[in-house]
Amino acid sequence: MQLYKSQTLKVYNSLTSKKEIFEPINEGHIGMYVCGPTVYSNVHLGNCRTFMSFDMIFRYLKHLGYKVRYVRNITDAGHLENDADEGEDKIAKKARLEQIEPMEVVQRYTVDFHNTLQKFNLLPPSIEPTATGHIIEQIEIIKGILEKGLAYEVNGSVYFDVAKFNESYEYGKLSGRKLEDMIANTRELAAQDDKKSPQDFALWKKAEPQHIMRWPSPWGDGFPGWHLECTAMSTKYLGETFDIHGGGMDLKFPHHECEIAQAEASNGHAPVKYWLHANMLTLNGKKMAKSTGNNIFPNEMFSGENDILSKPFTPSVVRFFMMQAHYTSILDLSNEALLASEKGFHKLMDSLELLDKLETAPASDFDVATWKQKCYDAMNDDFNTPILIATLFEAVKHINLIKEGKESIAEADKNALKETMHNFIFEVLGLDHKLDAQGDSDKLPGVVDLLIQLRNEARANKDFATSDKIRDQLAALGIQLKDGKEGTTFSVS
Ligand SMILES: [Zn+2]
C-alpha cells in the first residue's frame, strides 16, 4: 500500500489563504509546476532556497508514493527588465553588454544554475522546458484569447484586456487585490503607451528593429510576454488543470495572477488546485541586493571567498540551514546561524554512525513507532521541516542515552529507527553526507604527500624523532605509510 493512503497531507493554499487537505485530481498522480529561473546571471542564493523548498516538497510527495510529474521551466526569452512590459529583455541586455549571442548568455547561466542546484543535491525535474522552445504554443494561446475578445492588438503587440476579463472572471483573486483599487493607485498611461489600461499586460510584444530575439507571428515579428510561457508549458505538460503550482512569493503578483487570467481566458476554468509560495531569504536581517553589497553567491559560500562569513560552508550544511525554517517563513542567513547549523548537521550525522553500532536488548525504552508517526505528522502539516528536524533530534537524544547504557533498544526498533532516520534525512530533506565530506577528501592526497615530503626531509637530516612522529600520528588517523623502492606510498583504512 502506498504511504499516502495512510497519511493526511495538508498544504497551505495561497489561493484560499487556508491550510487544506491535499487531494490530487487523479488519485496517485500529481502534476506540479514551478516557475524556473531567468537565465541572465548566476543563480542567487534566495532563488536556490525557493528551488530547494520545492525539491523538498517533490521529494516528500514521491516518498509518500505519489507518481509526480514535476515541470520547472527555464525562462530564456521575454522577461523584460522591470518585470512588466517595458525595458529591455534581461537576456538581450546581458548579451549586448558582454557582446555575445543571447543564446550564449542562456547557455552559460543555465549551466551555472544546474551545477549549483546539483551541489545542493536537488533532484532534476521531470521536464525542464524553455520559453523559446514553446513559441508556437504561446502564439496559439494568444490567438484563442483574441478570438474570445479578451485581448487586443495594437501596432504589432497584443495585450490582455484585464477590465474585459474582470467582467466574467475575477482578476486579483490570488494576490487579494481588487481591480478598482489597482486602477485608483496606478499612474496615467504614457502618451506613447499602446495599452488601453495600465493593468493590461503584454501577451506578445512587437520587436523593434534592433531587437535580436524575435520570432514571426500573425502580428509581425516579436516575442512573447513573460507571463505567457508558464501558461503554455504548464498546460502542455500537465493539462488545463493540475495540482500544484509553486514559485517564489515575489511572483504572486503580477506573474501568477496573470498566469491564472491567461489560463481562465483560454480554457474557461481555473488552471491550478493548490498554489504554493516559498518565502525569501535575507542576509544579516536585510534584503539581499547586489547593489548594496548585501549579497552572497552559493559558490562564494562553498569556497569561503567572501567578506560576510568567517569560513567556508559545505552545500549540505547550507541545505540543512535552509531546511531549519518553514518554507513559507522568511529566513535570515548569518554567520552565527550557519555555524549553529553546521554543529547541528554534524551532530545528526554522528548520531547515524552511533546508531549503526548500538547494542540491542530484548526490549525498547524508546517508542519508535510513535516517534516515526511524529516525523510524518510534521511533514504532513504543510511540509514543516523545522518540526521534522526537532523530531529527528529527539531520536538523537535517545541514541545517545542508549549508547551510554541509560536506555535500551530492541533489534526491530533499531532497524525501524535507522530506516526512518535515513528516509527523512537523505530522501526527504535531501541532505548528503558524502557531499559534505567530498571537499575534504579531494585535498587528502596533496596533504599526505606534503607530510611524506617533510618526513623524508627529517630522515635526511637524521631527525628520526620527527619522522617517526609523522608516521605514527598519520597511522593514528588511519593513514598508513609504506616505504618501498619507488618511494613512500600511503593507504587509508
Ligand atoms: Zn512562471
GROMACS .gro file of C-alpha atoms and ligand atoms in nm:
model
  494
    1MET     CA    1   0.000   0.000   0.000
    2GLN     CA    2   0.125   0.346  -0.085
    3LEU     CA    3   0.212   0.557   0.214
    4TYR     CA    4  -0.015   0.843   0.105
    5LYS     CA    5  -0.318   0.625   0.176
    6SER     CA    6  -0.233   0.622   0.546
    7GLN     CA    7  -0.116   0.985   0.579
    8THR     CA    8  -0.324   1.303   0.563
    9LEU     CA    9  -0.123   1.577   0.399
   10LYS     CA   10  -0.229   1.938   0.442
   11VAL     CA   11  -0.091   2.224   0.235
   12TYR     CA   12  -0.123   2.598   0.268
   13ASN     CA   13  -0.303   2.714  -0.044
   14SER     CA   14  -0.223   3.078  -0.128
   15LEU     CA   15  -0.539   3.095  -0.339
   16THR     CA   16  -0.772   3.037  -0.043
   17SER     CA   17  -0.527   3.151   0.230
   18LYS     CA   18  -0.608   2.829   0.413
   19LYS     CA   19  -0.443   2.504   0.503
   20GLU     CA   20  -0.631   2.240   0.306
   21ILE     CA   21  -0.629   1.863   0.289
   22PHE     CA   22  -0.433   1.772  -0.020
   23GLU     CA   23  -0.627   1.560  -0.267
   24PRO     CA   24  -0.478   1.522  -0.614
   25ILE     CA   25  -0.704   1.549  -0.918
   26ASN     CA   26  -0.611   1.196  -1.029
   27GLU     CA   27  -0.554   0.952  -0.746
   28GLY     CA   28  -0.191   0.859  -0.703
   29HIS     CA   29  -0.067   1.114  -0.956
   30ILE     CA   30   0.049   1.470  -0.906
   31GLY     CA   31   0.125   1.741  -1.160
   32MET     CA   32   0.348   2.014  -1.018
   33TYR     CA   33   0.474   2.326  -1.198
   34VAL     CA   34   0.735   2.561  -1.052
   35CYS     CA   35   0.848   2.884  -1.219
   36GLY     CA   36   1.215   2.843  -1.302
   37PRO     CA   37   1.494   3.098  -1.334
   38THR     CA   38   1.551   3.369  -1.594
   39VAL     CA   39   1.898   3.268  -1.704
   40TYR     CA   40   2.078   3.601  -1.741
   41SER     CA   41   2.302   3.589  -1.430
   42ASN     CA   42   2.441   3.343  -1.175
   43VAL     CA   43   2.168   3.191  -0.962
   44HIS     CA   44   2.103   3.379  -0.638
   45LEU     CA   45   2.106   3.211  -0.301
   46GLY     CA   46   1.747   3.333  -0.248
   47ASN     CA   47   1.639   3.156  -0.566
   48CYS     CA   48   1.825   2.846  -0.450
   49ARG     CA   49   1.614   2.849  -0.135
   50THR     CA   50   1.293   2.859  -0.342
   51PHE     CA   51   1.401   2.568  -0.563
   52MET     CA   52   1.527   2.375  -0.260
   53SER     CA   53   1.188   2.419  -0.091
   54PHE     CA   54   1.009   2.272  -0.391
   55ASP     CA   55   1.272   1.998  -0.417
   56MET     CA   56   1.189   1.900  -0.058
   57ILE     CA   57   0.816   1.905  -0.146
   58PHE     CA   58   0.882   1.696  -0.461
   59ARG     CA   59   1.086   1.451  -0.253
   60TYR     CA   60   0.821   1.413   0.016
   61LEU     CA   61   0.539   1.362  -0.235
   62LYS     CA   62   0.748   1.091  -0.402
   63HIS     CA   63   0.830   0.940  -0.064
   64LEU     CA   64   0.455   0.916   0.006
   65GLY     CA   65   0.428   0.700  -0.305
   66TYR     CA   66   0.278   0.952  -0.550
   67LYS     CA   67   0.382   0.950  -0.912
   68VAL     CA   68   0.485   1.312  -0.955
   69ARG     CA   69   0.540   1.491  -1.284
   70TYR     CA   70   0.744   1.794  -1.187
   71VAL     CA   71   0.783   2.065  -1.452
   72ARG     CA   72   1.022   2.353  -1.390
   73ASN     CA   73   1.087   2.589  -1.679
   74ILE     CA   74   1.385   2.790  -1.796
   75THR     CA   75   1.300   3.147  -1.897
   76ASP     CA   76   1.529   3.218  -2.190
   77ALA     CA   77   1.333   3.500  -2.356
   78GLY     CA   78   1.062   3.756  -2.292
   79HIS     CA   79   1.148   3.861  -1.935
   80LEU     CA   80   1.182   4.239  -1.953
   81GLU     CA   81   1.393   4.441  -1.713
   82ASN     CA   82   1.124   4.588  -1.492
   83ASP     CA   83   0.920   4.263  -1.475
   84ALA     CA   84   0.642   4.440  -1.668
   85ASP     CA   85   0.604   4.532  -2.031
   86GLU     CA   86   0.877   4.788  -2.065
   87GLY     CA   87   1.253   4.799  -2.076
   88GLU     CA   88   1.499   4.572  -2.242
   89ASP     CA   89   1.484   4.191  -2.242
   90LYS     CA   90   1.708   4.082  -1.948
   91ILE     CA   91   1.894   3.826  -2.158
   92ALA     CA   92   1.931   4.052  -2.462
   93LYS     CA   93   2.070   4.328  -2.239
   94LYS     CA   94   2.333   4.099  -2.090
   95ALA     CA   95   2.425   3.981  -2.442
   96ARG     CA   96   2.464   4.342  -2.557
   97LEU     CA   97   2.680   4.434  -2.255
   98GLU     CA   98   2.906   4.130  -2.293
   99GLN     CA   99   2.900   4.140  -2.674
  100ILE     CA  100   2.792   3.778  -2.708
  101GLU     CA  101   2.489   3.599  -2.853
  102PRO     CA  102   2.178   3.587  -2.630
  103MET     CA  103   2.190   3.207  -2.651
  104GLU     CA  104   2.545   3.217  -2.514
  105VAL     CA  105   2.409   3.404  -2.214
  106VAL     CA  106   2.135   3.143  -2.179
  107GLN     CA  107   2.379   2.853  -2.206
  108ARG     CA  108   2.629   2.999  -1.959
  109TYR     CA  109   2.375   3.067  -1.686
  110THR     CA  110   2.172   2.752  -1.743
  111VAL     CA  111   2.491   2.553  -1.681
  112ASP     CA  112   2.562   2.757  -1.366
  113PHE     CA  113   2.205   2.701  -1.247
  114HIS     CA  114   2.226   2.323  -1.296
  115ASN     CA  115   2.572   2.297  -1.138
  116THR     CA  116   2.468   2.495  -0.832
  117LEU     CA  117   2.145   2.301  -0.781
  118GLN     CA  118   2.334   1.975  -0.819
  119LYS     CA  119   2.575   2.082  -0.546
  120PHE     CA  120   2.274   2.142  -0.321
  121ASN     CA  121   2.160   1.788  -0.409
  122LEU     CA  122   1.838   1.892  -0.583
  123LEU     CA  123   1.671   1.626  -0.794
  124PRO     CA  124   1.623   1.725  -1.158
  125PRO     CA  125   1.261   1.798  -1.251
  126SER     CA  126   1.075   1.551  -1.474
  127ILE     CA  127   1.061   1.807  -1.757
  128GLU     CA  128   1.256   2.131  -1.790
  129PRO     CA  129   1.107   2.317  -2.088
  130THR     CA  130   1.226   2.652  -2.225
  131ALA     CA  131   1.026   2.956  -2.334
  132THR     CA  132   1.198   2.970  -2.674
  133GLY     CA  133   1.111   2.605  -2.733
  134HIS     CA  134   0.740   2.684  -2.696
  135ILE     CA  135   0.681   2.992  -2.914
  136ILE     CA  136   0.425   2.811  -3.132
  137GLU     CA  137   0.221   2.704  -2.828
  138GLN     CA  138   0.230   3.060  -2.695
  139ILE     CA  139   0.109   3.204  -3.028
  140GLU     CA  140  -0.178   2.953  -3.030
  141ILE     CA  141  -0.288   3.063  -2.681
  142ILE     CA  142  -0.281   3.430  -2.788
  143LYS     CA  143  -0.497   3.350  -3.091
  144GLY     CA  144  -0.752   3.180  -2.865
  145ILE     CA  145  -0.766   3.471  -2.620
  146LEU     CA  146  -0.805   3.718  -2.910
  147GLU     CA  147  -1.092   3.511  -3.051
  148LYS     CA  148  -1.268   3.529  -2.714
  149GLY     CA  149  -1.235   3.907  -2.720
  150LEU     CA  150  -1.021   3.917  -2.404
  151ALA     CA  151  -0.713   4.063  -2.574
  152TYR     CA  152  -0.648   4.328  -2.837
  153GLU     CA  153  -0.379   4.401  -3.094
  154VAL     CA  154  -0.209   4.741  -3.126
  155ASN     CA  155   0.082   4.814  -3.362
  156GLY     CA  156   0.209   4.456  -3.372
  157SER     CA  157   0.174   4.393  -2.998
  158VAL     CA  158  -0.107   4.201  -2.827
  159TYR     CA  159  -0.230   4.295  -2.478
  160PHE     CA  160  -0.454   4.111  -2.234
  161ASP     CA  161  -0.766   4.314  -2.162
  162VAL     CA  162  -0.786   4.295  -1.783
  163ALA     CA  163  -1.105   4.504  -1.747
  164LYS     CA  164  -1.290   4.291  -2.004
  165PHE     CA  165  -1.168   3.971  -1.836
  166ASN     CA  166  -1.281   4.102  -1.498
  167GLU     CA  167  -1.641   4.130  -1.626
  168SER     CA  168  -1.673   3.749  -1.635
  169TYR     CA  169  -1.385   3.638  -1.410
  170GLU     CA  170  -1.207   3.775  -1.106
  171TYR     CA  171  -0.868   3.936  -1.167
  172GLY     CA  172  -0.662   3.965  -0.848
  173LYS     CA  173  -0.802   3.670  -0.654
  174LEU     CA  174  -0.461   3.512  -0.586
  175SER     CA  175  -0.292   3.826  -0.457
  176GLY     CA  176  -0.609   3.957  -0.288
  177ARG     CA  177  -0.619   4.274  -0.498
  178LYS     CA  178  -0.926   4.441  -0.638
  179LEU     CA  179  -0.913   4.578  -0.990
  180GLU     CA  180  -1.083   4.906  -0.883
  181ASP     CA  181  -0.807   4.966  -0.624
  182MET     CA  182  -0.536   4.882  -0.874
  183ILE     CA  183  -0.683   5.132  -1.119
  184ALA     CA  184  -0.712   5.400  -0.850
  185ASN     CA  185  -0.348   5.351  -0.746
  186THR     CA  186  -0.174   5.347  -1.081
  187ARG     CA  187  -0.013   5.618  -1.282
  188GLU     CA  188  -0.160   5.753  -1.604
  189LEU     CA  189  -0.053   5.577  -1.919
  190ALA     CA  190   0.234   5.744  -2.101
  191ALA     CA  191   0.133   5.901  -2.431
  192GLN     CA  192   0.337   5.652  -2.635
  193ASP     CA  193   0.191   5.353  -2.449
  194ASP     CA  194  -0.014   5.117  -2.666
  195LYS     CA  195  -0.213   4.971  -2.377
  196LYS     CA  196  -0.573   5.069  -2.308
  197SER     CA  197  -0.517   5.049  -1.935
  198PRO     CA  198  -0.203   5.023  -1.713
  199GLN     CA  199  -0.334   4.690  -1.575
  200ASP     CA  200  -0.328   4.527  -1.916
  201PHE     CA  201  -0.023   4.312  -1.980
  202ALA     CA  202   0.159   4.201  -2.293
  203LEU     CA  203   0.094   3.862  -2.445
  204TRP     CA  204   0.308   3.948  -2.747
  205LYS     CA  205   0.546   4.239  -2.795
  206LYS     CA  206   0.649   4.383  -3.127
  207ALA     CA  207   1.026   4.355  -3.178
  208GLU     CA  208   1.198   4.682  -3.254
  209PRO     CA  209   1.448   4.663  -3.542
  210GLN     CA  210   1.747   4.631  -3.305
  211HIS     CA  211   1.585   4.351  -3.101
  212ILE     CA  212   1.775   4.025  -3.171
  213MET     CA  213   1.542   3.773  -3.004
  214ARG     CA  214   1.243   3.775  -3.241
  215TRP     CA  215   1.001   3.530  -3.393
  216PRO     CA  216   0.744   3.563  -3.675
  217SER     CA  217   0.379   3.571  -3.569
  218PRO     CA  218   0.039   3.666  -3.718
  219TRP     CA  219   0.102   4.015  -3.570
  220GLY     CA  220   0.451   4.058  -3.714
  221ASP     CA  221   0.799   3.986  -3.575
  222GLY     CA  222   0.808   3.991  -3.197
  223PHE     CA  223   0.848   3.793  -2.879
  224PRO     CA  224   0.612   3.655  -2.614
  225GLY     CA  225   0.525   3.834  -2.289
  226TRP     CA  226   0.692   3.685  -1.982
  227HIS     CA  227   0.377   3.550  -1.813
  228LEU     CA  228   0.260   3.356  -2.115
  229GLU     CA  229   0.534   3.092  -2.129
  230CYS     CA  230   0.430   2.938  -1.796
  231THR     CA  231   0.068   2.906  -1.910
  232ALA     CA  232   0.182   2.745  -2.236
  233MET     CA  233   0.424   2.497  -2.079
  234SER     CA  234   0.215   2.403  -1.775
  235THR     CA  235  -0.090   2.338  -1.996
  236LYS     CA  236   0.112   2.140  -2.247
  237TYR     CA  237   0.275   1.905  -1.996
  238LEU     CA  238   0.027   1.897  -1.706
  239GLY     CA  239  -0.309   1.968  -1.869
  240GLU     CA  240  -0.563   2.250  -1.836
  241THR     CA  241  -0.600   2.184  -1.463
  242PHE     CA  242  -0.319   2.049  -1.249
  243ASP     CA  243  -0.248   2.000  -0.880
  244ILE     CA  244   0.034   2.224  -0.759
  245HIS     CA  245   0.180   2.548  -0.890
  246GLY     CA  246   0.478   2.683  -0.698
  247GLY     CA  247   0.717   2.973  -0.707
  248GLY     CA  248   0.871   3.248  -0.500
  249MET     CA  249   0.640   3.476  -0.303
  250ASP     CA  250   0.753   3.768  -0.523
  251LEU     CA  251   0.593   3.602  -0.826
  252LYS     CA  252   0.242   3.602  -0.680
  253PHE     CA  253   0.172   3.938  -0.840
  254PRO     CA  254   0.170   4.009  -1.124
  255HIS     CA  255   0.322   3.689  -1.268
  256HIS     CA  256   0.097   3.422  -1.117
  257GLU     CA  257  -0.209   3.643  -1.126
  258CYS     CA  258  -0.153   3.686  -1.500
  259GLU     CA  259  -0.100   3.312  -1.544
  260ILE     CA  260  -0.440   3.248  -1.388
  261ALA     CA  261  -0.605   3.512  -1.608
  262GLN     CA  262  -0.446   3.374  -1.927
  263ALA     CA  263  -0.546   3.015  -1.849
  264GLU     CA  264  -0.902   3.109  -1.749
  265ALA     CA  265  -0.939   3.323  -2.061
  266SER     CA  266  -0.815   3.033  -2.277
  267ASN     CA  267  -0.987   2.737  -2.114
  268GLY     CA  268  -1.274   2.888  -1.919
  269HIS     CA  269  -1.168   2.741  -1.586
  270ALA     CA  270  -0.903   2.772  -1.316
  271PRO     CA  271  -0.567   2.613  -1.401
  272VAL     CA  272  -0.440   2.515  -1.056
  273LYS     CA  273  -0.582   2.348  -0.746
  274TYR     CA  274  -0.313   2.440  -0.493
  275TRP     CA  275  -0.089   2.747  -0.519
  276LEU     CA  276   0.224   2.718  -0.301
  277HIS     CA  277   0.461   3.008  -0.240
  278ALA     CA  278   0.808   2.991  -0.087
  279ASN     CA  279   0.934   3.284   0.115
  280MET     CA  280   1.252   3.482   0.076
  281LEU     CA  281   1.597   3.468   0.226
  282THR     CA  282   1.751   3.773   0.390
  283LEU     CA  283   2.117   3.827   0.478
  284ASN     CA  284   2.205   3.971   0.819
  285GLY     CA  285   1.849   4.097   0.859
  286LYS     CA  286   1.838   4.284   0.528
  287LYS     CA  287   1.714   4.214   0.181
  288MET     CA  288   1.985   4.069  -0.042
  289ALA     CA  289   2.084   4.304  -0.322
  290LYS     CA  290   2.389   4.318  -0.542
  291SER     CA  291   2.372   4.698  -0.548
  292THR     CA  292   2.417   4.735  -0.169
  293GLY     CA  293   2.680   4.460  -0.137
  294ASN     CA  294   2.448   4.270   0.099
  295ASN     CA  295   2.470   3.965  -0.122
  296ILE     CA  296   2.647   3.631  -0.143
  297PHE     CA  297   2.654   3.369  -0.418
  298PRO     CA  298   2.647   2.996  -0.341
  299ASN     CA  299   2.999   2.935  -0.475
  300GLU     CA  300   3.135   3.212  -0.254
  301MET     CA  301   2.990   3.032   0.049
  302PHE     CA  302   3.142   2.697  -0.051
  303SER     CA  303   3.487   2.843  -0.123
  304GLY     CA  304   3.492   3.088   0.168
  305GLU     CA  305   3.586   3.370  -0.071
  306ASN     CA  306   3.358   3.639   0.069
  307ASP     CA  307   3.360   3.919   0.325
  308ILE     CA  308   3.046   3.806   0.504
  309LEU     CA  309   3.117   3.461   0.653
  310SER     CA  310   3.405   3.355   0.879
  311LYS     CA  311   3.469   3.025   0.699
  312PRO     CA  312   3.357   2.812   0.404
  313PHE     CA  313   3.034   2.612   0.443
  314THR     CA  314   2.951   2.292   0.253
  315PRO     CA  315   2.635   2.268   0.040
  316SER     CA  316   2.491   2.010   0.285
  317VAL     CA  317   2.531   2.245   0.580
  318VAL     CA  318   2.369   2.529   0.384
  319ARG     CA  319   2.085   2.297   0.280
  320PHE     CA  320   2.039   2.184   0.641
  321PHE     CA  321   2.027   2.551   0.744
  322MET     CA  322   1.756   2.620   0.483
  323MET     CA  323   1.552   2.321   0.598
  324GLN     CA  324   1.552   2.451   0.957
  325ALA     CA  325   1.293   2.713   0.860
  326HIS     CA  326   0.944   2.653   0.724
  327TYR     CA  327   0.936   2.723   0.351
  328THR     CA  328   0.666   2.993   0.393
  329SER     CA  329   0.868   3.188   0.656
  330ILE     CA  330   1.131   3.449   0.588
  331LEU     CA  331   1.472   3.302   0.672
  332ASP     CA  332   1.769   3.514   0.775
  333LEU     CA  333   2.115   3.395   0.687
  334SER     CA  334   2.406   3.497   0.908
  335ASN     CA  335   2.746   3.363   1.008
  336GLU     CA  336   2.618   3.265   1.356
  337ALA     CA  337   2.316   3.083   1.213
  338LEU     CA  338   2.535   2.886   0.971
  339LEU     CA  339   2.785   2.795   1.243
  340ALA     CA  340   2.497   2.665   1.456
  341SER     CA  341   2.359   2.468   1.161
  342GLU     CA  342   2.699   2.317   1.092
  343LYS     CA  343   2.718   2.194   1.451
  344GLY     CA  344   2.365   2.054   1.431
  345PHE     CA  345   2.429   1.885   1.098
  346HIS     CA  346   2.741   1.708   1.225
  347LYS     CA  347   2.560   1.602   1.541
  348LEU     CA  348   2.288   1.447   1.326
  349MET     CA  349   2.540   1.268   1.103
  350ASP     CA  350   2.739   1.144   1.402
  351SER     CA  351   2.423   1.001   1.554
  352LEU     CA  352   2.372   0.789   1.241
  353GLU     CA  353   2.715   0.635   1.288
  354LEU     CA  354   2.641   0.576   1.657
  355LEU     CA  355   2.308   0.419   1.566
  356ASP     CA  356   2.483   0.163   1.344
  357LYS     CA  357   2.696   0.047   1.634
  358LEU     CA  358   2.424   0.036   1.905
  359GLU     CA  359   2.392  -0.288   2.101
  360THR     CA  360   2.037  -0.422   2.106
  361ALA     CA  361   1.836  -0.553   2.400
  362PRO     CA  362   1.519  -0.763   2.437
  363ALA     CA  363   1.302  -0.455   2.495
  364SER     CA  364   1.300  -0.084   2.400
  365ASP     CA  365   1.269   0.223   2.620
  366PHE     CA  366   1.216   0.438   2.312
  367ASP     CA  367   0.875   0.419   2.142
  368VAL     CA  368   0.997   0.423   1.782
  369ALA     CA  369   0.655   0.374   1.618
  370THR     CA  370   0.506   0.682   1.787
  371TRP     CA  371   0.818   0.884   1.710
  372LYS     CA  372   0.805   0.776   1.345
  373GLN     CA  373   0.446   0.898   1.306
  374LYS     CA  374   0.554   1.229   1.463
  375CYS     CA  375   0.802   1.268   1.177
  376TYR     CA  376   0.519   1.213   0.927
  377ASP     CA  377   0.285   1.444   1.118
  378ALA     CA  378   0.544   1.722   1.088
  379MET     CA  379   0.575   1.679   0.712
  380ASN     CA  380   0.200   1.630   0.670
  381ASP     CA  381   0.150   1.971   0.828
  382ASP     CA  382   0.239   2.174   0.517
  383PHE     CA  383   0.590   2.025   0.495
  384ASN     CA  384   0.701   2.151   0.835
  385THR     CA  385   1.073   2.073   0.813
  386PRO     CA  386   1.176   2.260   1.133
  387ILE     CA  387   0.939   2.040   1.336
  388LEU     CA  388   1.067   1.734   1.149
  389ILE     CA  389   1.427   1.826   1.236
  390ALA     CA  390   1.333   1.883   1.602
  391THR     CA  391   1.173   1.536   1.599
  392LEU     CA  392   1.485   1.383   1.443
  393PHE     CA  393   1.685   1.537   1.729
  394GLU     CA  394   1.454   1.366   1.979
  395ALA     CA  395   1.583   1.041   1.831
  396VAL     CA  396   1.941   1.169   1.857
  397LYS     CA  397   1.885   1.220   2.230
  398HIS     CA  398   1.765   0.859   2.267
  399ILE     CA  399   2.052   0.724   2.055
  400ASN     CA  400   2.297   0.892   2.293
  401LEU     CA  401   2.117   0.757   2.601
  402ILE     CA  402   2.121   0.404   2.456
  403LYS     CA  403   2.492   0.442   2.377
  404GLU     CA  404   2.556   0.546   2.738
  405GLY     CA  405   2.365   0.240   2.860
  406LYS     CA  406   2.088   0.451   3.019
  407GLU     CA  407   1.822   0.323   2.778
  408SER     CA  408   1.786   0.015   2.562
  409ILE     CA  409   1.652  -0.067   2.217
  410ALA     CA  410   1.529  -0.391   2.060
  411GLU     CA  411   1.661  -0.514   1.725
  412ALA     CA  412   1.338  -0.446   1.530
  413ASP     CA  413   1.308  -0.095   1.676
  414LYS     CA  414   1.670  -0.022   1.595
  415ASN     CA  415   1.608  -0.122   1.232
  416ALA     CA  416   1.290   0.086   1.211
  417LEU     CA  417   1.470   0.383   1.367
  418LYS     CA  418   1.757   0.351   1.121
  419GLU     CA  419   1.528   0.323   0.820
  420THR     CA  420   1.316   0.623   0.925
  421MET     CA  421   1.619   0.839   1.006
  422HIS     CA  422   1.773   0.759   0.666
  423ASN     CA  423   1.444   0.816   0.481
  424PHE     CA  424   1.386   1.158   0.631
  425ILE     CA  425   1.746   1.282   0.637
  426PHE     CA  426   1.857   1.170   0.292
  427GLU     CA  427   1.544   1.103   0.087
  428VAL     CA  428   1.309   1.376   0.212
  429LEU     CA  429   1.537   1.656   0.339
  430GLY     CA  430   1.785   1.575   0.063
  431LEU     CA  431   2.091   1.607   0.285
  432ASP     CA  432   2.400   1.429   0.163
  433HIS     CA  433   2.675   1.318   0.398
  434LYS     CA  434   2.903   1.211   0.113
  435LEU     CA  435   2.880   1.555  -0.044
  436ASP     CA  436   2.975   1.705   0.287
  437ALA     CA  437   3.296   1.505   0.307
  438GLN     CA  438   3.385   1.544  -0.059
  439GLY     CA  439   3.559   1.878  -0.024
  440ASP     CA  440   3.799   1.736   0.234
  441SER     CA  441   3.874   1.401   0.071
  442ASP     CA  442   3.971   1.579  -0.253
  443LYS     CA  443   4.250   1.751  -0.071
  444LEU     CA  444   4.374   1.447   0.125
  445PRO     CA  445   4.635   1.313  -0.126
  446GLY     CA  446   4.802   1.655  -0.151
  447VAL     CA  447   4.817   1.692   0.227
  448VAL     CA  448   4.961   1.342   0.283
  449ASP     CA  449   5.219   1.393   0.005
  450LEU     CA  450   5.329   1.710   0.179
  451LEU     CA  451   5.373   1.519   0.508
  452ILE     CA  452   5.569   1.244   0.327
  453GLN     CA  453   5.799   1.511   0.188
  454LEU     CA  454   5.852   1.662   0.535
  455ARG     CA  455   5.920   1.314   0.675
  456ASN     CA  456   6.178   1.247   0.400
  457GLU     CA  457   6.350   1.577   0.481
  458ALA     CA  458   6.352   1.490   0.853
  459ARG     CA  459   6.504   1.148   0.777
  460ALA     CA  460   6.768   1.306   0.552
  461ASN     CA  461   6.858   1.530   0.847
  462LYS     CA  462   6.864   1.224   1.077
  463ASP     CA  463   6.579   1.380   1.276
  464PHE     CA  464   6.414   1.043   1.344
  465ALA     CA  465   6.203   1.176   1.627
  466THR     CA  466   6.015   1.398   1.379
  467SER     CA  467   5.995   1.137   1.101
  468ASP     CA  468   5.852   0.875   1.340
  469LYS     CA  469   5.606   1.127   1.483
  470ILE     CA  470   5.466   1.199   1.135
  471ARG     CA  471   5.433   0.826   1.057
  472ASP     CA  472   5.273   0.737   1.392
  473GLN     CA  473   5.029   1.028   1.403
  474LEU     CA  474   4.913   0.954   1.047
  475ALA     CA  475   4.866   0.589   1.150
  476ALA     CA  476   4.655   0.707   1.443
  477LEU     CA  477   4.430   0.887   1.189
  478GLY     CA  478   4.402   0.565   0.985
  479ILE     CA  479   4.658   0.659   0.720
  480GLN     CA  480   4.937   0.402   0.674
  481LEU     CA  481   5.267   0.493   0.511
  482LYS     CA  482   5.455   0.223   0.319
  483ASP     CA  483   5.818   0.270   0.231
  484GLY     CA  484   5.915   0.097  -0.094
  485LYS     CA  485   6.177   0.114  -0.369
  486GLU     CA  486   5.975   0.373  -0.560
  487GLY     CA  487   5.941   0.594  -0.254
  488THR     CA  488   5.668   0.621   0.009
  489THR     CA  489   5.303   0.550  -0.068
  490PHE     CA  490   5.001   0.564   0.162
  491SER     CA  491   4.671   0.389   0.217
  492VAL     CA  492   4.363   0.492   0.414
  493SER     CA  493   4.190   0.236   0.631
  494ZN      ZN  494   0.608   3.133  -1.423
   0.00000   0.00000   0.00000
